[in-house]
Amino acid sequence: VQLQASGGGLVEAGGSLRLSCAASGRTASSNAMGWFRQAPGKEREFVTAIGWSGTKLYADSVKGRFTISSDNAKNTVYLQMNSLKPEDTAVYYCAAGAWARWDPGQYDFWGQGTQVTVSS
């Protein structure tokens, strides 16, 4: 499975961005997609995930601001980020696995990451 993340950029605090993650290859075994982020000097942290049944998980820090969705026909997952804060600045990675989980170790495939920078 290959994952291609896109949509990052520079935005002012309070603004919005939408990230996309397109999956290709043998996607049949990857029933869940997740987004993680990593800021400089920090560990990679869970942001959100969506399972095959539509189950969605969100980190507390993004609840009410970020929304994950999927277009199965396009094998693409989206992350709509609203009300962005400077602390959301990080490289955002999409990942694919069998189940929607908080633990990055549960994901088998990773995209290359896309930078999101929120200015104050």
Coordinates of N, CA, C and O in Angstrom, one line a residue:
V1 N 0.8 -1.2 0.0 CA 0.0 0.0 0.0 C 0.9 1.2 0.0 O 1.8 1.3 0.8
Q2 N 0.6 2.1 -0.9 CA 1.3 3.4 -0.9 C 0.3 4.5 -0.5 O -0.8 4.5 -1.0
L3 N 0.8 5.4 0.3 CA 0.0 6.5 0.8 C 0.6 7.9 0.4 O 1.8 8.1 0.6
Q4 N -0.2 8.7 -0.2 CA 0.3 10.0 -0.6 C -0.5 11.1 0.1 O -1.7 11.3 -0.2
A5 N 0.2 11.8 1.0 CA -0.5 12.9 1.8 C -0.2 14.2 1.1 O 0.9 14.4 0.5
S6 N -1.2 15.1 1.1 CA -1.1 16.4 0.5 C -2.0 17.4 1.2 O -2.8 17.0 2.0
G7 N -1.8 18.7 0.9 CA -2.7 19.7 1.5 C -2.1 20.5 2.6 O -2.8 21.5 3.0
G8 N -0.9 20.3 3.0 CA -0.4 21.1 4.1 C 0.0 22.5 3.6 O -0.1 22.8 2.4
G9 N 0.4 23.3 4.5 CA 0.7 24.7 4.1 C 0.8 25.6 5.4 O 0.8 25.1 6.5
L10 N 0.9 26.8 5.1 CA 1.0 27.9 6.1 C -0.3 28.6 6.2 O -0.9 29.0 5.2
V11 N -0.8 28.7 7.4 CA -2.1 29.3 7.7 C -2.1 30.1 9.0 O -1.3 29.8 9.9
E12 N -2.8 31.2 9.1 CA -2.9 31.9 10.3 C -3.8 31.2 11.3 O -4.7 30.4 11.0
A13 N -3.5 31.5 12.6 CA -4.4 31.0 13.6 C -5.8 31.3 13.4 O -6.2 32.4 13.0
G14 N -6.7 30.3 13.6 CA -8.1 30.5 13.3 C -8.5 30.0 11.9 O -9.7 29.9 11.6
G15 N -7.5 29.8 11.1 CA -7.8 29.4 9.7 C -8.1 27.9 9.6 O -8.1 27.2 10.6
S16 N -8.2 27.5 8.3 CA -8.5 26.1 8.0 C -7.6 25.5 6.9 O -7.1 26.3 6.1
L17 N -7.5 24.2 7.0 CA -6.8 23.5 5.9 C -7.4 22.1 5.8 O -8.0 21.6 6.7
R18 N -7.4 21.6 4.6 CA -7.8 20.2 4.4 C -6.7 19.4 3.8 O -6.2 19.7 2.8
L19 N -6.4 18.3 4.6 CA -5.4 17.4 4.1 C -6.0 16.2 3.4 O -7.2 15.8 3.8
S20 N -5.3 15.7 2.5 CA -5.8 14.5 1.7 C -4.8 13.4 1.8 O -3.6 13.6 1.9
C21 N -5.2 12.1 1.8 CA -4.3 11.0 1.8 C -4.9 10.0 0.8 O -5.9 9.4 1.1
A22 N -4.2 9.8 -0.3 CA -4.7 8.9 -1.3 C -3.9 7.6 -1.2 O -2.7 7.6 -1.1
A23 N -4.7 6.5 -1.1 CA -4.1 5.2 -1.0 C -4.1 4.4 -2.3 O -5.1 4.5 -3.1
S24 N -3.0 3.7 -2.6 CA -3.0 2.9 -3.8 C -2.3 1.6 -3.5 O -1.7 1.4 -2.5
G25 N -2.4 0.7 -4.4 CA -1.8 -0.6 -4.2 C -2.8 -1.6 -3.6 O -4.0 -1.4 -3.8
R26 N -2.4 -2.5 -2.8 CA -3.2 -3.6 -2.2 C -3.9 -3.0 -0.9 O -3.4 -3.2 0.2
T27 N -5.0 -2.3 -1.1 CA -5.6 -1.7 0.0 C -6.6 -2.5 0.7 O -7.2 -2.1 1.7
A28 N -6.9 -3.7 0.2 CA -8.0 -4.5 0.7 C -7.8 -4.9 2.2 O -8.7 -5.0 3.0
S29 N -6.5 -5.0 2.6 CA -6.3 -5.4 4.0 C -6.2 -4.2 5.0 O -6.1 -4.4 6.2
S30 N -6.2 -3.1 4.4 CA -6.1 -1.8 5.2 C -7.5 -1.2 5.4 O -7.9 -0.4 4.6
N31 N -8.2 -1.6 6.4 CA -9.5 -1.2 6.6 C -9.7 0.1 7.4 O -10.8 0.6 7.6
A32 N -8.6 0.6 7.9 CA -8.6 1.8 8.7 C -7.5 2.8 8.3 O -6.5 2.3 7.8
M33 N -7.8 4.0 8.4 CA -6.9 5.1 8.1 C -6.7 6.0 9.3 O -7.8 6.3 9.9
G34 N -5.6 6.5 9.5 CA -5.4 7.4 10.6 C -4.5 8.5 10.3 O -3.7 8.5 9.3
W35 N -4.6 9.6 11.1 CA -3.7 10.7 10.9 C -2.9 10.9 12.2 O -3.5 10.8 13.3
F36 N -1.6 11.1 12.1 CA -0.8 11.4 13.2 C 0.0 12.7 12.9 O 0.1 13.1 11.8
R37 N 0.6 13.2 13.9 CA 1.4 14.4 13.7 C 2.6 14.4 14.6 O 2.6 13.8 15.7
Q38 N 3.7 15.1 14.1 CA 4.9 15.1 14.9 C 5.5 16.5 14.8 O 5.8 17.0 13.7
A39 N 5.6 17.2 16.0 CA 6.2 18.5 16.0 C 7.7 18.4 16.3 O 8.1 17.3 16.9
P40 N 8.5 19.4 16.0 CA 9.9 19.3 16.3 C 10.2 19.0 17.8 O 9.6 19.6 18.7
G41 N 11.0 18.0 18.0 CA 11.4 17.6 19.4 C 10.4 16.9 20.1 O 10.6 16.6 21.3
K42 N 9.3 16.5 19.5 CA 8.2 15.8 20.2 C 8.0 14.4 19.5 O 8.4 14.2 18.4
E43 N 7.3 13.5 20.2 CA 7.0 12.2 19.7 C 5.8 12.4 18.8 O 5.0 13.3 18.9
R44 N 5.7 11.4 17.9 CA 4.5 11.3 17.0 C 3.3 11.1 17.8 O 3.3 10.2 18.7
E45 N 2.2 11.8 17.6 CA 1.0 11.7 18.4 C -0.2 11.4 17.5 O -0.3 11.9 16.3
F46 N -1.1 10.7 18.0 CA -2.4 10.4 17.4 C -3.2 11.6 17.2 O -3.3 12.5 18.1
V47 N -3.9 11.8 16.0 CA -4.8 12.9 15.8 C -6.2 12.3 15.6 O -7.1 12.7 16.3
T48 N -6.4 11.4 14.6 CA -7.7 10.9 14.4 C -7.6 9.7 13.5 O -6.6 9.4 12.9
A49 N -8.6 8.9 13.5 CA -8.7 7.7 12.7 C -10.1 7.3 12.3 O -11.0 7.7 13.0
I50 N -10.2 6.6 11.2 CA -11.5 6.2 10.8 C -11.5 4.7 10.4 O -10.5 4.3 9.7
G51 N -12.4 3.9 10.8 CA -12.5 2.5 10.5 C -13.4 2.2 9.4 O -14.1 3.1 8.9
W52 N -13.4 0.9 9.0 CA -14.2 0.5 7.8 C -15.7 0.7 8.0 O -16.4 1.0 7.1
S53 N -16.1 0.7 9.3 CA -17.5 0.8 9.5 C -17.9 2.3 9.7 O -19.1 2.6 9.9
G54 N -16.9 3.1 9.6 CA -17.2 4.6 9.8 C -16.9 5.0 11.2 O -17.1 6.2 11.5
T55 N -16.5 4.1 12.1 CA -16.1 4.5 13.4 C -15.0 5.6 13.4 O -14.0 5.4 12.6
K56 N -15.1 6.6 14.1 CA -14.1 7.7 14.1 C -13.6 7.9 15.5 O -14.3 7.9 16.5
L57 N -12.3 8.1 15.6 CA -11.6 8.4 16.9 C -10.9 9.7 16.7 O -10.4 10.1 15.7
Y58 N -10.9 10.5 17.8 CA -10.3 11.8 17.8 C -9.5 12.0 19.1 O -9.9 11.6 20.2
A59 N -8.3 12.6 19.0 CA -7.6 13.1 20.1 C -8.4 14.2 20.8 O -9.0 15.0 20.1
D60 N -8.3 14.3 22.1 CA -9.0 15.4 22.8 C -8.6 16.7 22.3 O -9.5 17.7 22.3
S61 N -7.4 16.9 21.9 CA -6.9 18.2 21.5 C -7.5 18.7 20.2 O -7.4 19.9 19.9
V62 N -8.1 17.8 19.4 CA -8.6 18.3 18.1 C -10.1 18.1 18.0 O -10.7 18.5 17.0
K63 N -10.8 17.5 19.1 CA -12.2 17.3 19.0 C -12.9 18.6 18.8 O -12.6 19.6 19.5
G64 N -13.9 18.6 17.9 CA -14.7 19.8 17.7 C -14.1 20.7 16.7 O -14.7 21.6 16.2
R65 N -12.8 20.5 16.3 CA -12.1 21.3 15.3 C -11.7 20.5 14.1 O -11.7 21.1 13.0
F66 N -11.3 19.3 14.2 CA -10.9 18.5 13.1 C -12.0 17.4 12.8 O -12.6 16.9 13.7
T67 N -12.1 17.1 11.5 CA -13.0 16.1 11.1 C -12.4 15.2 10.0 O -11.8 15.7 9.1
I68 N -12.5 13.9 10.3 CA -11.9 12.9 9.3 C -13.1 12.4 8.5 O -14.2 12.2 9.0
S69 N -12.8 12.2 7.2 CA -13.8 11.6 6.4 C -13.1 10.8 5.3 O -11.9 10.9 5.1
S70 N -13.9 9.9 4.6 CA -13.3 9.1 3.6 C -14.2 9.0 2.4 O -15.4 9.2 2.4
D71 N -13.5 8.8 1.2 CA -14.2 8.6 0.0 C -13.7 7.2 -0.5 O -12.6 7.2 -1.1
N72 N -14.4 6.2 -0.2 CA -13.9 4.8 -0.5 C -13.8 4.6 -2.0 O -12.9 3.9 -2.5
A73 N -14.6 5.3 -2.8 CA -14.4 5.1 -4.3 C -13.1 5.6 -4.8 O -12.6 5.2 -5.8
K74 N -12.6 6.6 -4.1 CA -11.3 7.2 -4.5 C -10.1 6.7 -3.6 O -9.0 7.2 -3.8
N75 N -10.4 5.8 -2.6 CA -9.4 5.4 -1.7 C -8.7 6.6 -1.1 O -7.4 6.6 -1.0
T76 N -9.4 7.5 -0.7 CA -8.8 8.8 -0.1 C -9.5 9.1 1.2 O -10.7 9.0 1.3
V77 N -8.7 9.5 2.1 CA -9.1 10.0 3.4 C -8.8 11.5 3.5 O -7.7 11.9 3.1
Y78 N -9.7 12.2 4.1 CA -9.5 13.7 4.3 C -9.5 14.1 5.7 O -10.1 13.4 6.6
L79 N -8.7 15.1 6.0 CA -8.7 15.7 7.4 C -9.0 17.1 7.2 O -8.1 17.9 6.8
Q80 N -10.2 17.5 7.6 CA -10.6 18.9 7.6 C -10.2 19.5 9.0 O -10.7 19.1 10.0
M81 N -9.4 20.5 8.9 CA -8.9 21.2 10.1 C -9.4 22.6 10.2 O -9.0 23.4 9.3
N82 N -10.2 22.9 11.2 CA -10.7 24.2 11.4 C -10.2 24.8 12.7 O -9.7 24.1 13.6
S83 N -10.3 26.1 12.8 CA -9.9 26.8 14.1 C -8.5 26.4 14.5 O -8.2 26.1 15.6
L84 N -7.6 26.4 13.5 CA -6.2 26.0 13.8 C -5.5 26.9 14.8 O -5.8 28.1 14.8
K85 N -4.7 26.2 15.5 CA -3.9 26.9 16.6 C -2.4 26.7 16.3 O -2.0 25.8 15.7
P86 N -1.6 27.6 16.8 CA -0.1 27.4 16.6 C 0.4 26.1 17.1 O 1.3 25.5 16.5
E87 N -0.2 25.6 18.1 CA 0.2 24.3 18.7 C -0.2 23.1 17.7 O 0.2 21.9 18.0
D88 N -0.9 23.4 16.7 CA -1.2 22.3 15.7 C -0.1 22.2 14.7 O -0.1 21.3 13.8
T89 N 0.9 23.1 14.8 CA 2.0 23.0 13.8 C 2.8 21.7 14.0 O 3.2 21.4 15.1
A90 N 2.9 21.0 12.9 CA 3.6 19.7 12.9 C 3.6 19.2 11.5 O 3.0 19.7 10.6
V91 N 4.4 18.1 11.3 CA 4.3 17.3 10.1 C 3.2 16.3 10.3 O 3.2 15.6 11.3
Y92 N 2.2 16.3 9.4 CA 1.1 15.4 9.5 C 1.3 14.1 8.6 O 1.6 14.3 7.4
Y93 N 1.1 13.0 9.2 CA 1.3 11.7 8.5 C 0.0 11.0 8.5 O -0.8 10.9 9.5
C94 N -0.3 10.4 7.3 CA -1.4 9.4 7.3 C -0.9 8.0 7.3 O 0.3 7.8 7.0
A95 N -1.7 7.1 7.8 CA -1.3 5.8 8.0 C -2.5 4.8 7.7 O -3.6 5.2 7.9
A96 N -2.2 3.6 7.3 CA -3.2 2.6 7.0 C -2.9 1.3 7.9 O -1.8 0.9 8.0
G97 N -4.0 0.8 8.3 CA -3.9 -0.5 9.1 C -5.2 -1.2 9.1 O -6.2 -0.8 8.5
A98 N -5.2 -2.3 9.9 CA -6.4 -3.1 9.9 C -7.5 -2.6 10.7 O -8.7 -2.8 10.5
W99 N -7.2 -1.8 11.8 CA -8.1 -1.3 12.7 C -7.8 0.2 13.1 O -6.7 0.5 13.1
A100 N -8.8 0.9 13.4 CA -8.7 2.3 13.8 C -8.2 2.2 15.3 O -8.9 1.8 16.1
R101 N -6.9 2.7 15.5 CA -6.3 2.6 16.8 C -5.6 3.9 17.1 O -5.2 4.6 16.2
W102 N -5.4 4.1 18.4 CA -4.6 5.3 18.9 C -3.1 5.0 18.7 O -2.3 6.0 18.5
D103 N -2.7 3.8 18.7 CA -1.3 3.4 18.8 C -0.7 3.4 17.4 O -1.1 2.6 16.5
P104 N 0.3 4.2 17.1 CA 0.9 4.2 15.8 C 1.5 2.9 15.4 O 1.6 2.6 14.2
G105 N 1.9 2.0 16.4 CA 2.4 0.7 16.1 C 1.4 -0.2 15.5 O 1.8 -1.3 14.9
Q106 N 0.1 0.1 15.5 CA -0.9 -0.7 15.0 C -1.1 -0.5 13.5 O -1.9 -1.1 12.8
Y107 N -0.4 0.5 12.9 CA -0.5 0.8 11.5 C 0.6 0.2 10.7 O 1.8 0.3 11.1
D108 N 0.3 -0.3 9.5 CA 1.3 -1.0 8.7 C 2.0 -0.1 7.7 O 3.1 -0.4 7.2
F109 N 1.3 0.9 7.2 CA 1.8 1.7 6.1 C 1.7 3.2 6.4 O 0.7 3.6 7.1
W110 N 2.6 3.9 6.0 CA 2.7 5.3 6.3 C 3.0 6.1 5.1 O 3.8 5.7 4.2
G111 N 2.4 7.3 5.0 CA 2.7 8.3 4.0 C 3.9 9.1 4.3 O 4.5 8.9 5.4
Q112 N 4.3 10.0 3.5 CA 5.6 10.7 3.6 C 5.4 11.9 4.5 O 6.5 12.5 4.9
G113 N 4.2 12.3 4.8 CA 4.1 13.5 5.7 C 3.9 14.8 4.9 O 4.4 15.0 3.8
T114 N 3.1 15.7 5.5 CA 2.9 17.0 4.9 C 3.0 18.0 6.0 O 2.4 17.8 7.1
Q115 N 3.7 19.1 5.8 CA 3.9 20.1 6.9 C 2.7 21.0 7.0 O 2.2 21.6 6.0
V116 N 2.3 21.2 8.2 CA 1.3 22.2 8.5 C 1.9 23.2 9.5 O 2.4 22.8 10.6
T117 N 1.8 24.5 9.2 CA 2.4 25.5 10.0 C 1.3 26.6 10.3 O 0.7 27.1 9.3
V118 N 1.0 26.8 11.5 CA 0.0 27.8 11.9 C 0.7 28.9 12.6 O 1.3 28.8 13.7
S119 N 0.6 30.1 12.0 CA 1.2 31.3 12.6 C 0.3 32.0 13.6 O -1.0 32.0 13.4
S120 N 0.9 32.6 14.6 CA 0.0 33.3 15.6 C -0.2 34.7 15.2 O 0.3 35.2 14.3

